[in-house]
Short mmCIF file of C-alpha atoms in Angstrom, two decimals:
data_model
loop_
_atom_site.label_atom_id
_atom_site.label_comp_id
_atom_site.label_asym_id
_atom_site.label_seq_id
_atom_site.Cartn_x
_atom_site.Cartn_y
_atom_site.Cartn_z
CA UNK A 305 0.01 0.05 0.00
CA UNK A 306 1.15 3.56 -0.81
CA UNK A 307 0.13 6.41 1.56
CA UNK A 308 1.28 9.78 0.16
CA UNK A 309 4.25 9.99 -2.08
CA UNK A 310 7.04 8.23 -0.19
CA UNK A 311 5.14 5.71 2.08
CA UNK A 312 4.94 2.07 1.03
CA UNK A 313 3.68 -0.59 3.48
CA UNK A 314 3.89 -4.34 2.90
CA UNK A 315 1.09 -6.43 4.13
CA UNK A 316 2.67 -9.80 3.88
CA UNK A 317 1.80 -12.81 6.00
CA UNK A 318 5.04 -14.22 7.52
CA UNK A 319 4.24 -17.78 8.08
CA UNK A 320 3.16 -18.88 4.59
CA UNK A 321 5.26 -17.18 2.28
CA UNK A 322 3.25 -14.01 2.08
CA UNK A 323 -0.37 -15.18 1.27
CA UNK A 324 -2.56 -12.36 0.30
CA UNK A 325 -6.11 -13.79 -0.74
CA UNK A 326 -7.53 -11.76 1.92
CA UNK A 327 -6.35 -8.41 0.69
CA UNK A 328 -6.85 -9.44 -3.09
CA UNK A 329 -10.40 -10.49 -2.45
CA UNK A 330 -11.41 -8.16 0.50
CA UNK A 331 -9.84 -4.87 -0.17
CA UNK A 332 -12.41 -2.25 -1.15
CA UNK A 333 -12.04 -1.15 -4.90
CA UNK A 334 -13.28 2.35 -4.14
CA UNK A 335 -10.14 3.08 -2.02
CA UNK A 336 -7.89 2.15 -5.05
CA UNK A 337 -6.42 4.96 -7.28
CA UNK A 338 -4.51 2.40 -9.43
CA UNK A 339 -2.68 -0.78 -9.37
CA UNK A 340 0.86 -1.33 -10.39
CA UNK A 341 2.10 -4.89 -11.45
CA UNK A 342 6.00 -5.02 -11.25
CA UNK A 343 7.39 -8.07 -12.82
CA UNK A 344 10.48 -9.71 -11.53
CA UNK A 345 12.61 -8.86 -8.27
CA UNK A 346 11.67 -5.73 -6.37
CA UNK A 347 13.29 -6.24 -3.02
CA UNK A 348 15.36 -3.01 -2.95
CA UNK A 349 12.17 -1.04 -3.18
CA UNK A 350 9.48 -3.26 -1.61
CA UNK A 351 11.28 -5.58 0.94
CA UNK A 352 12.70 -8.96 1.00
CA UNK A 353 9.69 -11.01 -0.15
CA UNK A 354 9.51 -9.28 -3.54
CA UNK A 355 11.65 -11.64 -5.35
CA UNK A 356 9.25 -12.63 -8.02
CA UNK A 357 6.96 -9.73 -8.40
CA UNK A 358 4.94 -6.99 -6.74
CA UNK A 359 1.26 -6.20 -6.78
CA UNK A 360 1.37 -2.43 -5.54
CA UNK A 361 -2.06 -1.19 -4.63
CA UNK A 362 -1.98 2.65 -4.50
CA UNK A 363 -4.75 4.10 -2.53
CA UNK A 364 -6.63 7.39 -3.25
CA UNK A 365 -5.73 10.38 -1.22
CA UNK A 366 -8.53 11.92 0.86
CA UNK A 367 -8.76 15.29 -1.03
CA UNK A 368 -12.49 15.63 -1.76
CA UNK A 369 -15.91 15.58 -0.27
CA UNK A 370 -18.53 13.08 -1.49
CA UNK A 371 -19.79 9.50 -1.48
CA UNK A 372 -20.09 6.86 -3.99
CA UNK A 373 -22.08 3.49 -3.77
CA UNK A 374 -22.21 0.63 -6.07
CA UNK A 375 -23.91 -2.80 -6.15
CA UNK A 376 -24.54 -5.68 -8.42
CA UNK A 377 -25.95 -9.31 -8.42
CA UNK A 378 -25.97 -12.21 -10.62
CA UNK A 379 -28.86 -14.84 -11.22
CA UNK A 380 -26.41 -17.58 -9.94
CA UNK A 381 -26.10 -15.89 -6.39
CA UNK A 382 -23.31 -13.66 -6.76
CA UNK A 383 -23.43 -10.36 -4.94
CA UNK A 384 -21.07 -7.29 -4.71
CA UNK A 385 -21.33 -3.95 -2.82
CA UNK A 386 -18.85 -1.09 -2.67
CA UNK A 387 -19.15 2.15 -0.84
CA UNK A 388 -16.82 5.12 -0.05
CA UNK A 389 -17.05 8.27 1.73
CA UNK A 390 -14.75 11.35 1.83
CA UNK A 391 -14.71 14.36 4.10
CA UNK A 392 -12.50 17.40 4.14
CA UNK A 393 -12.75 20.23 6.83
CA UNK A 394 -9.74 22.54 6.90
CA UNK A 395 -6.61 20.47 7.62
CA UNK A 396 -8.55 17.31 8.43
CA UNK A 397 -9.35 14.90 5.59
CA UNK A 398 -10.81 11.39 5.91
CA UNK A 399 -11.58 8.75 3.45
CA UNK A 400 -13.61 5.64 4.39
CA UNK A 401 -14.21 2.64 2.01
CA UNK A 402 -16.11 -0.75 2.56
CA UNK A 403 -16.87 -3.68 0.34
CA UNK A 404 -18.73 -7.02 0.38
CA UNK A 405 -18.44 -9.73 -2.13
CA UNK A 406 -20.20 -13.10 -2.45
CA UNK A 407 -19.08 -15.13 -5.43
CA UNK A 408 -21.34 -17.47 -7.36
CA UNK A 409 -21.88 -21.03 -6.07
CA UNK A 410 -19.42 -23.24 -7.81
CA UNK A 411 -20.23 -27.03 -8.30
CA UNK A 412 -17.51 -29.33 -9.31
CA UNK A 413 -16.35 -32.88 -9.26
CA UNK A 414 -12.91 -33.59 -7.92
CA UNK A 415 -11.29 -36.88 -8.98
CA UNK A 416 -9.60 -38.27 -5.85
CA UNK A 417 -6.70 -40.80 -6.46
CA UNK A 418 -5.37 -43.18 -3.94
CA UNK A 419 -1.57 -43.21 -4.50
CA UNK A 420 -1.10 -46.45 -3.04
CA UNK A 421 -3.71 -48.46 -5.11
CA UNK A 422 -4.15 -46.29 -8.04
CA UNK A 423 -7.88 -46.22 -7.50
CA UNK A 424 -9.95 -43.15 -8.24
CA UNK A 425 -13.29 -41.92 -7.37
CA UNK A 426 -15.30 -38.66 -7.90
CA UNK A 427 -16.02 -36.28 -5.02
CA UNK A 428 -18.47 -33.55 -5.31
CA UNK A 429 -17.12 -29.98 -4.26
CA UNK A 430 -19.57 -27.16 -3.45
CA UNK A 431 -17.98 -23.52 -3.02
CA UNK A 432 -19.42 -20.18 -2.34
CA UNK A 433 -16.53 -17.80 -1.33
CA UNK A 434 -17.13 -14.65 0.56
CA UNK A 435 -15.11 -11.58 1.26
CA UNK A 436 -15.38 -8.08 2.97
CA UNK A 437 -13.12 -5.44 4.14
CA UNK A 438 -12.85 -1.72 5.18
CA UNK A 439 -10.06 0.83 4.82
CA UNK A 440 -9.77 4.27 6.43
CA UNK A 441 -7.26 6.99 5.60
CA UNK A 442 -6.81 10.16 7.73
CA UNK A 443 -4.62 13.23 6.78
CA UNK A 444 -4.24 16.13 9.39
CA UNK A 445 -1.48 18.73 8.76
CA UNK A 446 1.83 16.84 9.01
CA UNK A 447 0.11 13.53 10.36
CA UNK A 448 -1.29 10.65 8.17
CA UNK A 449 -2.70 7.42 9.06
CA UNK A 450 -4.55 4.46 7.73
CA UNK A 451 -6.09 1.39 9.25
CA UNK A 452 -7.88 -1.47 7.53
CA UNK A 453 -9.36 -4.98 7.77
CA UNK A 454 -9.97 -7.60 5.01
CA UNK A 455 -11.40 -11.05 5.17
CA UNK A 456 -12.05 -13.99 2.68
CA UNK A 457 -13.78 -17.33 3.55
CA UNK A 458 -14.04 -20.40 1.14
CA UNK A 459 -16.81 -22.67 2.11
CA UNK A 460 -15.56 -26.07 0.66
CA UNK A 461 -16.52 -29.59 1.22
CA UNK A 462 -14.56 -32.54 0.05
CA UNK A 463 -15.83 -35.71 1.30
CA UNK A 464 -16.62 -33.97 4.67
CA UNK A 465 -12.95 -33.37 5.17
CA UNK A 466 -12.55 -29.58 4.59
CA UNK A 467 -15.64 -27.45 5.67
CA UNK A 468 -14.33 -24.00 6.00
CA UNK A 469 -11.05 -21.99 5.25
CA UNK A 470 -10.82 -18.42 6.44
CA UNK A 471 -8.07 -15.73 6.12
CA UNK A 472 -8.21 -12.34 7.71
CA UNK A 473 -5.81 -9.40 7.94
CA UNK A 474 -5.77 -6.23 10.13
CA UNK A 475 -3.32 -3.48 9.43
CA UNK A 476 -2.47 0.05 10.78
CA UNK A 477 0.09 2.80 10.25
CA UNK A 478 0.81 6.16 11.79
CA UNK A 479 3.22 8.65 10.03
CA UNK A 480 4.50 12.09 10.62
CA UNK A 481 6.41 14.19 8.00
CA UNK A 482 7.95 17.57 8.69
CA UNK A 483 9.99 19.93 6.70
CA UNK A 484 12.68 21.15 8.97
CA UNK A 485 14.28 23.79 6.73
CA UNK A 486 15.02 24.38 3.25
CA UNK A 487 17.36 21.50 2.79
CA UNK A 488 16.08 18.98 5.35
CA UNK A 489 12.73 16.91 5.51
CA UNK A 490 12.18 14.07 8.00
CA UNK A 491 9.63 11.32 7.86
CA UNK A 492 8.74 8.90 10.78
CA UNK A 493 6.54 5.93 10.46
CA UNK A 494 5.25 3.07 12.77
CA UNK A 495 3.07 0.11 11.49
CA UNK A 496 1.63 -3.34 12.18
CA UNK A 497 0.01 -5.89 10.23
CA UNK A 498 -1.73 -8.99 11.86
CA UNK A 499 -2.97 -12.22 9.84
CA UNK A 500 -5.13 -14.98 11.08
CA UNK A 501 -5.92 -18.16 9.16
CA UNK A 502 -7.82 -21.33 10.06
CA UNK A 503 -9.76 -24.27 8.87
CA UNK A 504 -12.81 -25.74 10.76
CA UNK A 505 -11.70 -29.31 10.28
CA UNK A 506 -9.10 -31.24 8.38
CA UNK A 507 -6.21 -30.25 8.09
CA UNK A 508 -7.04 -28.51 11.37
CA UNK A 509 -4.75 -25.59 10.94
CA UNK A 510 -4.79 -22.32 12.93
CA UNK A 511 -2.09 -19.84 11.98
CA UNK A 512 -1.47 -16.41 13.60
CA UNK A 513 1.24 -13.89 12.77
CA UNK A 514 2.05 -10.15 12.90
CA UNK A 515 4.74 -7.78 11.66
CA UNK A 516 5.63 -4.54 13.42
CA UNK A 517 7.99 -1.94 12.20
CA UNK A 518 9.37 1.58 12.89
CA UNK A 519 11.07 3.76 10.42
CA UNK A 520 12.81 7.15 10.36
CA UNK A 521 13.96 8.69 6.93
CA UNK A 522 15.85 11.97 6.45
CA UNK A 523 15.96 13.74 3.00
CA UNK A 524 18.70 16.19 2.52
CA UNK A 525 19.31 18.71 -0.35
CA UNK A 526 23.17 19.53 -0.46
CA UNK A 527 23.98 22.01 -3.12
CA UNK A 528 22.98 20.27 -6.44
CA UNK A 529 23.09 16.86 -4.76
CA UNK A 530 20.58 14.86 -2.75
CA UNK A 531 20.79 12.43 -0.06
CA UNK A 532 18.68 10.00 1.90
CA UNK A 533 19.57 8.56 5.37
CA UNK A 534 17.28 6.33 7.15
CA UNK A 535 16.89 3.42 9.70
CA UNK A 536 14.38 0.55 10.22
CA UNK A 537 13.41 -1.77 12.88
CA UNK A 538 11.17 -4.80 12.25
CA UNK A 539 9.79 -7.57 14.41
CA UNK A 540 7.97 -10.61 12.91
CA UNK A 541 6.20 -13.25 15.14
CA UNK A 542 3.99 -16.05 14.23
CA UNK A 543 2.82 -19.65 14.81
CA UNK A 544 1.03 -22.38 13.18
CA UNK A 545 -0.86 -24.86 15.26
CA UNK A 546 -3.02 -28.07 14.86
CA UNK A 547 -5.99 -27.00 16.91
CA UNK A 548 -7.34 -30.52 17.07
CA UNK A 549 -4.38 -32.00 18.89
CA UNK A 550 -3.21 -28.54 20.33
CA UNK A 551 0.35 -28.94 19.19
CA UNK A 552 2.66 -26.34 17.58
CA UNK A 553 3.58 -27.10 13.83
CA UNK A 554 5.67 -24.10 13.05
CA UNK A 555 6.95 -20.96 14.88
CA UNK A 556 8.81 -17.77 13.55
CA UNK A 557 10.44 -15.02 15.70
CA UNK A 558 12.58 -12.44 14.16
CA UNK A 559 13.87 -8.96 14.93
CA UNK A 560 16.03 -6.87 12.72
CA UNK A 561 17.58 -3.56 12.40
CA UNK A 562 18.96 -1.94 9.28
CA UNK A 563 20.36 1.51 8.13
CA UNK A 564 20.42 2.78 4.64
CA UNK A 565 21.89 5.84 2.67
CA UNK A 566 21.83 6.99 -0.92
CA UNK A 567 23.64 9.94 -2.41
CA UNK A 568 22.95 11.36 -5.97
CA UNK A 569 24.60 14.20 -7.68
CA UNK A 570 23.77 15.42 -11.19
#
């Protein structure tokens, strides 16, 4: 997500290689200004998990007053609603977007194969995925913030083994930018992303993780040259459990610090 010109925030999930179905299906489209698809490695700009490509969701800035509402339905049971509201009063600007999606029911036949005997038999699958989410952005003078939530649920039955799989993500960020003088700007940000995922039955997965970070970036103009100096602290923690057996299947805990600088001269 990009908030203002210089703020990018990763909303990855740290326990499962960055799963993002909740955001891709539950993020309000009315909050989006545009989407950039970056092919290939992008770790320098977007973080360590951006080694195959990046889907960069650039949100609208809350600069105007007004509201929009859209809705649609299909004969097969699909439903979609999206609404946004923007308010501006002096230095205070607020944008709120919400969405709800219920996809059409999918009926299919899954051919199950026993790898030991080679026998196969058909298993009916019935799916009706749903998703919803909300996103709020606030600007006030030199402060900016955003907070959001997204959830996606797949109702699936495969011979009674898998009934429901759910993913949800909550995120928040608070930032402050200040022009110190003609040659020095500073930006400070703190954010957190939390992800939950679980299944109602087999394979009995319950996953919980979060990533918190703090960042300070200084922008300098020295003569005709420019320089960027910054520091970042990141903490990741997560666990995957089998809730039926109440045992931990995987754990992650990481704290990292980094500093960076870049100097350019025409």
